[in-house]
């Protein structure tokens, strides 16, 4: 998708919002190659790093809301049909990926919309099972905002840090290398968050 490459090469608040909107629907846009480079440029004074995180999160909220309402109104059969179609495959989708996001939502409940935003492969699809389950929209949006904001904050911190040690022509490769470490840290944090929600739910039941 050459137009996405063009947007990635011209990052501003508008393109950050648009790219993160697309990433939260079904378009395969890697958020680490949007937010981290934008924060890298913010460190040199071209952008404001807090606005980078803000606009990225707004874009993610809009994209996730689109998925939520599509799932709410068209239902599971249509979503599966699209995922298995040629267009779905162009977006790197298939029914198995959608079902994986549904299982994650079923296993972790409404907290999945928060923790799921931090997990690769789940992040951009977790809003679909939320819509299918008819989760309360404002609760969905709150959890999505917290999860997306946390993820973008981590990416922005990485981009800002890399500005001091990595030349721009090596940025993309370095981000991909660092991303493996970040994913490991994120998964550990998600495990802790899930443990917290489970313990809170269990203790809540015992006190009733």
PDB file of C-alpha atoms in Angstrom:
ATOM      1  CA  UNK A   1       0.000   0.000   0.000  1.00  0.00           C
ATOM      2  CA  UNK A   2       2.057   2.883  -1.341  1.00  0.00           C
ATOM      3  CA  UNK A   3      -0.263   5.531   0.092  1.00  0.00           C
ATOM      4  CA  UNK A   4       0.416   4.220   3.598  1.00  0.00           C
ATOM      5  CA  UNK A   5       4.151   4.418   2.941  1.00  0.00           C
ATOM      6  CA  UNK A   6       3.626   8.003   1.805  1.00  0.00           C
ATOM      7  CA  UNK A   7       1.784   8.840   5.031  1.00  0.00           C
ATOM      8  CA  UNK A   8       4.501   7.177   7.103  1.00  0.00           C
ATOM      9  CA  UNK A   9       7.036   9.401   5.383  1.00  0.00           C
ATOM     10  CA  UNK A  10       5.067  12.554   6.221  1.00  0.00           C
ATOM     11  CA  UNK A  11       4.093  12.226   9.849  1.00  0.00           C
ATOM     12  CA  UNK A  12       2.080  15.040  11.389  1.00  0.00           C
ATOM     13  CA  UNK A  13      -0.817  15.045  13.841  1.00  0.00           C
ATOM     14  CA  UNK A  14      -3.364  14.442  11.078  1.00  0.00           C
ATOM     15  CA  UNK A  15      -1.521  11.495   9.533  1.00  0.00           C
ATOM     16  CA  UNK A  16      -0.846  10.017  12.984  1.00  0.00           C
ATOM     17  CA  UNK A  17      -4.581  10.131  13.762  1.00  0.00           C
ATOM     18  CA  UNK A  18      -5.495   8.650  10.377  1.00  0.00           C
ATOM     19  CA  UNK A  19      -2.925   5.851  10.511  1.00  0.00           C
ATOM     20  CA  UNK A  20      -3.916   4.839  14.037  1.00  0.00           C
ATOM     21  CA  UNK A  21      -7.575   4.948  13.008  1.00  0.00           C
ATOM     22  CA  UNK A  22      -6.753   2.504  10.207  1.00  0.00           C
ATOM     23  CA  UNK A  23      -4.651   0.325  12.515  1.00  0.00           C
ATOM     24  CA  UNK A  24      -7.608  -0.025  14.885  1.00  0.00           C
ATOM     25  CA  UNK A  25      -9.900  -1.215  12.096  1.00  0.00           C
ATOM     26  CA  UNK A  26      -8.588  -3.930   9.769  1.00  0.00           C
ATOM     27  CA  UNK A  27      -5.858  -2.144   7.789  1.00  0.00           C
ATOM     28  CA  UNK A  28      -2.396  -3.565   8.633  1.00  0.00           C
ATOM     29  CA  UNK A  29      -0.614  -0.405   9.820  1.00  0.00           C
ATOM     30  CA  UNK A  30       2.170  -1.105  12.363  1.00  0.00           C
ATOM     31  CA  UNK A  31       1.679   1.375  15.202  1.00  0.00           C
ATOM     32  CA  UNK A  32       5.304   1.056  16.285  1.00  0.00           C
ATOM     33  CA  UNK A  33       6.359   2.508  12.916  1.00  0.00           C
ATOM     34  CA  UNK A  34       4.019   5.477  13.394  1.00  0.00           C
ATOM     35  CA  UNK A  35       4.126   6.567  17.020  1.00  0.00           C
ATOM     36  CA  UNK A  36       7.786   5.818  17.756  1.00  0.00           C
ATOM     37  CA  UNK A  37       9.110   7.734  14.695  1.00  0.00           C
ATOM     38  CA  UNK A  38       6.710  10.606  15.458  1.00  0.00           C
ATOM     39  CA  UNK A  39       8.095  10.789  19.010  1.00  0.00           C
ATOM     40  CA  UNK A  40      11.613  10.594  17.555  1.00  0.00           C
ATOM     41  CA  UNK A  41      10.847  13.738  15.524  1.00  0.00           C
ATOM     42  CA  UNK A  42       9.192  15.308  18.566  1.00  0.00           C
ATOM     43  CA  UNK A  43      12.488  14.938  20.430  1.00  0.00           C
ATOM     44  CA  UNK A  44      14.107  17.113  17.765  1.00  0.00           C
ATOM     45  CA  UNK A  45      11.408  19.772  18.158  1.00  0.00           C
ATOM     46  CA  UNK A  46       9.276  19.062  15.074  1.00  0.00           C
ATOM     47  CA  UNK A  47       6.268  17.759  16.994  1.00  0.00           C
ATOM     48  CA  UNK A  48       4.952  17.732  20.558  1.00  0.00           C
ATOM     49  CA  UNK A  49       5.303  14.252  22.055  1.00  0.00           C
ATOM     50  CA  UNK A  50       2.180  14.615  24.223  1.00  0.00           C
ATOM     51  CA  UNK A  51       0.118  15.584  21.189  1.00  0.00           C
ATOM     52  CA  UNK A  52       1.574  12.613  19.320  1.00  0.00           C
ATOM     53  CA  UNK A  53       0.195  10.276  21.996  1.00  0.00           C
ATOM     54  CA  UNK A  54      -3.101  12.195  22.156  1.00  0.00           C
ATOM     55  CA  UNK A  55      -3.792  12.125  18.411  1.00  0.00           C
ATOM     56  CA  UNK A  56      -2.677   8.503  18.125  1.00  0.00           C
ATOM     57  CA  UNK A  57      -5.096   7.547  20.900  1.00  0.00           C
ATOM     58  CA  UNK A  58      -7.965   9.541  19.385  1.00  0.00           C
ATOM     59  CA  UNK A  59      -7.349   7.771  16.084  1.00  0.00           C
ATOM     60  CA  UNK A  60      -7.338   4.396  17.835  1.00  0.00           C
ATOM     61  CA  UNK A  61     -10.613   5.264  19.595  1.00  0.00           C
ATOM     62  CA  UNK A  62     -12.287   6.193  16.316  1.00  0.00           C
ATOM     63  CA  UNK A  63     -11.053   3.069  14.532  1.00  0.00           C
ATOM     64  CA  UNK A  64     -12.018   0.811  17.431  1.00  0.00           C
ATOM     65  CA  UNK A  65     -15.473   2.425  17.557  1.00  0.00           C
ATOM     66  CA  UNK A  66     -15.949   1.691  13.848  1.00  0.00           C
ATOM     67  CA  UNK A  67     -15.164  -1.983  14.472  1.00  0.00           C
ATOM     68  CA  UNK A  68     -17.417  -2.021  17.538  1.00  0.00           C
ATOM     69  CA  UNK A  69     -20.462  -0.649  15.712  1.00  0.00           C
ATOM     70  CA  UNK A  70     -19.874  -2.789  12.627  1.00  0.00           C
ATOM     71  CA  UNK A  71     -19.816  -5.899  14.835  1.00  0.00           C
ATOM     72  CA  UNK A  72     -22.830  -4.656  16.804  1.00  0.00           C
ATOM     73  CA  UNK A  73     -25.012  -4.150  13.746  1.00  0.00           C
ATOM     74  CA  UNK A  74     -23.842  -6.664  11.099  1.00  0.00           C
ATOM     75  CA  UNK A  75     -23.143  -9.656  13.338  1.00  0.00           C
ATOM     76  CA  UNK A  76     -20.725 -12.560  13.356  1.00  0.00           C
ATOM     77  CA  UNK A  77     -21.582 -14.254   9.994  1.00  0.00           C
ATOM     78  CA  UNK A  78     -20.851 -11.093   7.991  1.00  0.00           C
ATOM     79  CA  UNK A  79     -17.602 -10.476   9.873  1.00  0.00           C
ATOM     80  CA  UNK A  80     -16.444 -14.045   9.240  1.00  0.00           C
ATOM     81  CA  UNK A  81     -17.407 -13.767   5.587  1.00  0.00           C
ATOM     82  CA  UNK A  82     -15.331 -10.594   5.200  1.00  0.00           C
ATOM     83  CA  UNK A  83     -12.370 -12.103   7.098  1.00  0.00           C
ATOM     84  CA  UNK A  84     -12.354 -15.072   4.708  1.00  0.00           C
ATOM     85  CA  UNK A  85     -12.793 -12.943   1.591  1.00  0.00           C
ATOM     86  CA  UNK A  86     -10.086 -11.683  -0.765  1.00  0.00           C
ATOM     87  CA  UNK A  87     -10.379  -8.223   0.781  1.00  0.00           C
ATOM     88  CA  UNK A  88      -9.999  -9.678   4.246  1.00  0.00           C
ATOM     89  CA  UNK A  89      -6.880 -11.567   3.227  1.00  0.00           C
ATOM     90  CA  UNK A  90      -5.449  -8.346   1.754  1.00  0.00           C
ATOM     91  CA  UNK A  91      -5.849  -6.896   5.254  1.00  0.00           C
ATOM     92  CA  UNK A  92      -4.038  -9.969   6.668  1.00  0.00           C
ATOM     93  CA  UNK A  93      -7.296 -11.210   8.193  1.00  0.00           C
ATOM     94  CA  UNK A  94      -8.877 -14.632   8.424  1.00  0.00           C
ATOM     95  CA  UNK A  95     -11.611 -16.248  10.503  1.00  0.00           C
ATOM     96  CA  UNK A  96      -9.068 -17.849  12.838  1.00  0.00           C
ATOM     97  CA  UNK A  97      -7.714 -14.429  13.893  1.00  0.00           C
ATOM     98  CA  UNK A  98     -11.208 -13.122  14.586  1.00  0.00           C
ATOM     99  CA  UNK A  99     -12.055 -16.247  16.590  1.00  0.00           C
ATOM    100  CA  UNK A 100      -8.802 -15.815  18.560  1.00  0.00           C
ATOM    101  CA  UNK A 101      -9.851 -12.291  19.552  1.00  0.00           C
ATOM    102  CA  UNK A 102     -13.289 -13.615  20.563  1.00  0.00           C
ATOM    103  CA  UNK A 103     -11.740 -16.304  22.757  1.00  0.00           C
ATOM    104  CA  UNK A 104      -9.532 -13.700  24.421  1.00  0.00           C
ATOM    105  CA  UNK A 105     -12.580 -11.520  25.106  1.00  0.00           C
ATOM    106  CA  UNK A 106     -14.575 -14.482  26.431  1.00  0.00           C
ATOM    107  CA  UNK A 107     -11.720 -15.530  28.714  1.00  0.00           C
ATOM    108  CA  UNK A 108     -11.005 -12.081  30.160  1.00  0.00           C
ATOM    109  CA  UNK A 109     -14.348 -10.291  30.001  1.00  0.00           C
ATOM    110  CA  UNK A 110     -14.640  -6.536  29.628  1.00  0.00           C
ATOM    111  CA  UNK A 111     -11.047  -6.068  30.862  1.00  0.00           C
ATOM    112  CA  UNK A 112      -9.996  -7.607  27.532  1.00  0.00           C
ATOM    113  CA  UNK A 113     -10.712  -4.300  25.799  1.00  0.00           C
ATOM    114  CA  UNK A 114      -7.992  -2.747  27.988  1.00  0.00           C
ATOM    115  CA  UNK A 115      -5.387  -5.521  28.107  1.00  0.00           C
ATOM    116  CA  UNK A 116      -6.093  -6.631  24.535  1.00  0.00           C
ATOM    117  CA  UNK A 117      -4.965  -3.226  23.226  1.00  0.00           C
ATOM    118  CA  UNK A 118      -1.456  -4.151  24.345  1.00  0.00           C
ATOM    119  CA  UNK A 119      -1.193  -7.542  22.620  1.00  0.00           C
ATOM    120  CA  UNK A 120       0.018  -7.911  18.999  1.00  0.00           C
ATOM    121  CA  UNK A 121      -2.467  -9.801  16.839  1.00  0.00           C
ATOM    122  CA  UNK A 122      -5.302  -9.017  19.260  1.00  0.00           C
ATOM    123  CA  UNK A 123      -4.965  -5.231  19.512  1.00  0.00           C
ATOM    124  CA  UNK A 124      -6.771  -4.184  16.335  1.00  0.00           C
ATOM    125  CA  UNK A 125      -9.484  -6.875  16.530  1.00  0.00           C
ATOM    126  CA  UNK A 126     -10.520  -6.839  20.197  1.00  0.00           C
ATOM    127  CA  UNK A 127     -13.247  -4.273  19.487  1.00  0.00           C
ATOM    128  CA  UNK A 128     -15.092  -6.800  17.298  1.00  0.00           C
ATOM    129  CA  UNK A 129     -16.021  -9.236  20.099  1.00  0.00           C
ATOM    130  CA  UNK A 130     -16.876  -6.240  22.303  1.00  0.00           C
ATOM    131  CA  UNK A 131     -19.453  -5.194  19.722  1.00  0.00           C
ATOM    132  CA  UNK A 132     -20.695  -8.751  19.243  1.00  0.00           C
ATOM    133  CA  UNK A 133     -21.150  -9.071  23.014  1.00  0.00           C
ATOM    134  CA  UNK A 134     -22.997  -5.715  23.088  1.00  0.00           C
ATOM    135  CA  UNK A 135     -20.645  -4.368  25.736  1.00  0.00           C
ATOM    136  CA  UNK A 136     -21.720  -0.963  27.048  1.00  0.00           C
ATOM    137  CA  UNK A 137     -20.200   1.496  24.564  1.00  0.00           C
ATOM    138  CA  UNK A 138     -18.918   4.112  27.023  1.00  0.00           C
ATOM    139  CA  UNK A 139     -17.238   1.474  29.154  1.00  0.00           C
ATOM    140  CA  UNK A 140     -15.737   0.006  25.987  1.00  0.00           C
ATOM    141  CA  UNK A 141     -14.455   3.449  24.947  1.00  0.00           C
ATOM    142  CA  UNK A 142     -12.959   4.138  28.389  1.00  0.00           C
ATOM    143  CA  UNK A 143     -11.047   0.856  28.467  1.00  0.00           C
ATOM    144  CA  UNK A 144      -9.956   1.277  24.851  1.00  0.00           C
ATOM    145  CA  UNK A 145      -8.653   4.770  25.575  1.00  0.00           C
ATOM    146  CA  UNK A 146      -6.660   3.597  28.603  1.00  0.00           C
ATOM    147  CA  UNK A 147      -5.182   0.605  26.747  1.00  0.00           C
ATOM    148  CA  UNK A 148      -4.393   2.506  23.558  1.00  0.00           C
ATOM    149  CA  UNK A 149      -3.001   5.466  25.497  1.00  0.00           C
ATOM    150  CA  UNK A 150      -0.696   3.173  27.485  1.00  0.00           C
ATOM    151  CA  UNK A 151       0.558   1.447  24.319  1.00  0.00           C
ATOM    152  CA  UNK A 152       1.167   4.710  22.504  1.00  0.00           C
ATOM    153  CA  UNK A 153       2.888   6.144  25.563  1.00  0.00           C
ATOM    154  CA  UNK A 154       5.304   3.205  25.591  1.00  0.00           C
ATOM    155  CA  UNK A 155       6.028   3.607  21.876  1.00  0.00           C
ATOM    156  CA  UNK A 156       6.500   7.356  22.281  1.00  0.00           C
ATOM    157  CA  UNK A 157       8.948   6.817  25.145  1.00  0.00           C
ATOM    158  CA  UNK A 158      10.916   4.429  22.950  1.00  0.00           C
ATOM    159  CA  UNK A 159      11.010   6.889  20.039  1.00  0.00           C
ATOM    160  CA  UNK A 160      12.078   9.749  22.301  1.00  0.00           C
ATOM    161  CA  UNK A 161      14.843   7.614  23.828  1.00  0.00           C
ATOM    162  CA  UNK A 162      16.115   6.421  20.442  1.00  0.00           C
ATOM    163  CA  UNK A 163      16.555  10.005  19.253  1.00  0.00           C
ATOM    164  CA  UNK A 164      19.577  10.336  21.521  1.00  0.00           C
ATOM    165  CA  UNK A 165      21.343   7.166  20.379  1.00  0.00           C
ATOM    166  CA  UNK A 166      20.221   6.199  16.859  1.00  0.00           C
ATOM    167  CA  UNK A 167      20.648   8.102  13.560  1.00  0.00           C
ATOM    168  CA  UNK A 168      17.441   8.522  11.563  1.00  0.00           C
ATOM    169  CA  UNK A 169      18.511   6.202   8.750  1.00  0.00           C
ATOM    170  CA  UNK A 170      18.762   3.330  11.279  1.00  0.00           C
ATOM    171  CA  UNK A 171      15.552   4.156  13.147  1.00  0.00           C
ATOM    172  CA  UNK A 172      13.141   1.713  11.498  1.00  0.00           C
ATOM    173  CA  UNK A 173      15.446  -1.291  11.926  1.00  0.00           C
ATOM    174  CA  UNK A 174      16.183  -0.376  15.540  1.00  0.00           C
ATOM    175  CA  UNK A 175      12.475  -0.001  16.335  1.00  0.00           C
ATOM    176  CA  UNK A 176      11.830  -3.485  14.956  1.00  0.00           C
ATOM    177  CA  UNK A 177      14.624  -4.877  17.125  1.00  0.00           C
ATOM    178  CA  UNK A 178      13.450  -3.080  20.262  1.00  0.00           C
ATOM    179  CA  UNK A 179       9.868  -4.112  19.555  1.00  0.00           C
ATOM    180  CA  UNK A 180      10.613  -7.727  20.499  1.00  0.00           C
ATOM    181  CA  UNK A 181      11.728  -6.632  23.954  1.00  0.00           C
ATOM    182  CA  UNK A 182       8.731  -4.318  24.313  1.00  0.00           C
ATOM    183  CA  UNK A 183       6.312  -7.106  23.412  1.00  0.00           C
ATOM    184  CA  UNK A 184       7.831  -9.288  26.148  1.00  0.00           C
ATOM    185  CA  UNK A 185       7.472  -6.514  28.720  1.00  0.00           C
ATOM    186  CA  UNK A 186       3.922  -5.773  27.580  1.00  0.00           C
ATOM    187  CA  UNK A 187       2.876  -9.417  27.851  1.00  0.00           C
ATOM    188  CA  UNK A 188       4.240  -9.501  31.406  1.00  0.00           C
ATOM    189  CA  UNK A 189       2.284  -6.342  32.260  1.00  0.00           C
ATOM    190  CA  UNK A 190      -0.864  -7.792  30.681  1.00  0.00           C
ATOM    191  CA  UNK A 191      -0.452 -10.956  32.779  1.00  0.00           C
ATOM    192  CA  UNK A 192      -0.214  -8.809  35.902  1.00  0.00           C
ATOM    193  CA  UNK A 193      -3.269  -6.774  34.867  1.00  0.00           C
ATOM    194  CA  UNK A 194      -5.298  -9.930  34.237  1.00  0.00           C
ATOM    195  CA  UNK A 195      -4.223 -11.330  37.612  1.00  0.00           C
ATOM    196  CA  UNK A 196      -5.355  -8.080  39.228  1.00  0.00           C
ATOM    197  CA  UNK A 197      -8.797  -8.152  37.596  1.00  0.00           C
ATOM    198  CA  UNK A 198      -9.255 -11.844  38.447  1.00  0.00           C
ATOM    199  CA  UNK A 199      -8.254 -11.278  42.089  1.00  0.00           C
ATOM    200  CA  UNK A 200     -10.531  -8.238  42.325  1.00  0.00           C
ATOM    201  CA  UNK A 201     -13.456 -10.198  40.880  1.00  0.00           C
ATOM    202  CA  UNK A 202     -12.819 -13.150  43.207  1.00  0.00           C
ATOM    203  CA  UNK A 203     -12.458 -10.990  46.324  1.00  0.00           C
ATOM    204  CA  UNK A 204     -15.587  -9.063  45.328  1.00  0.00           C
ATOM    205  CA  UNK A 205     -17.556 -12.303  45.252  1.00  0.00           C
ATOM    206  CA  UNK A 206     -16.244 -13.362  48.666  1.00  0.00           C
ATOM    207  CA  UNK A 207     -17.281 -10.121  50.315  1.00  0.00           C
ATOM    208  CA  UNK A 208     -20.880 -10.382  49.112  1.00  0.00           C
TER     209      UNK A 208
END
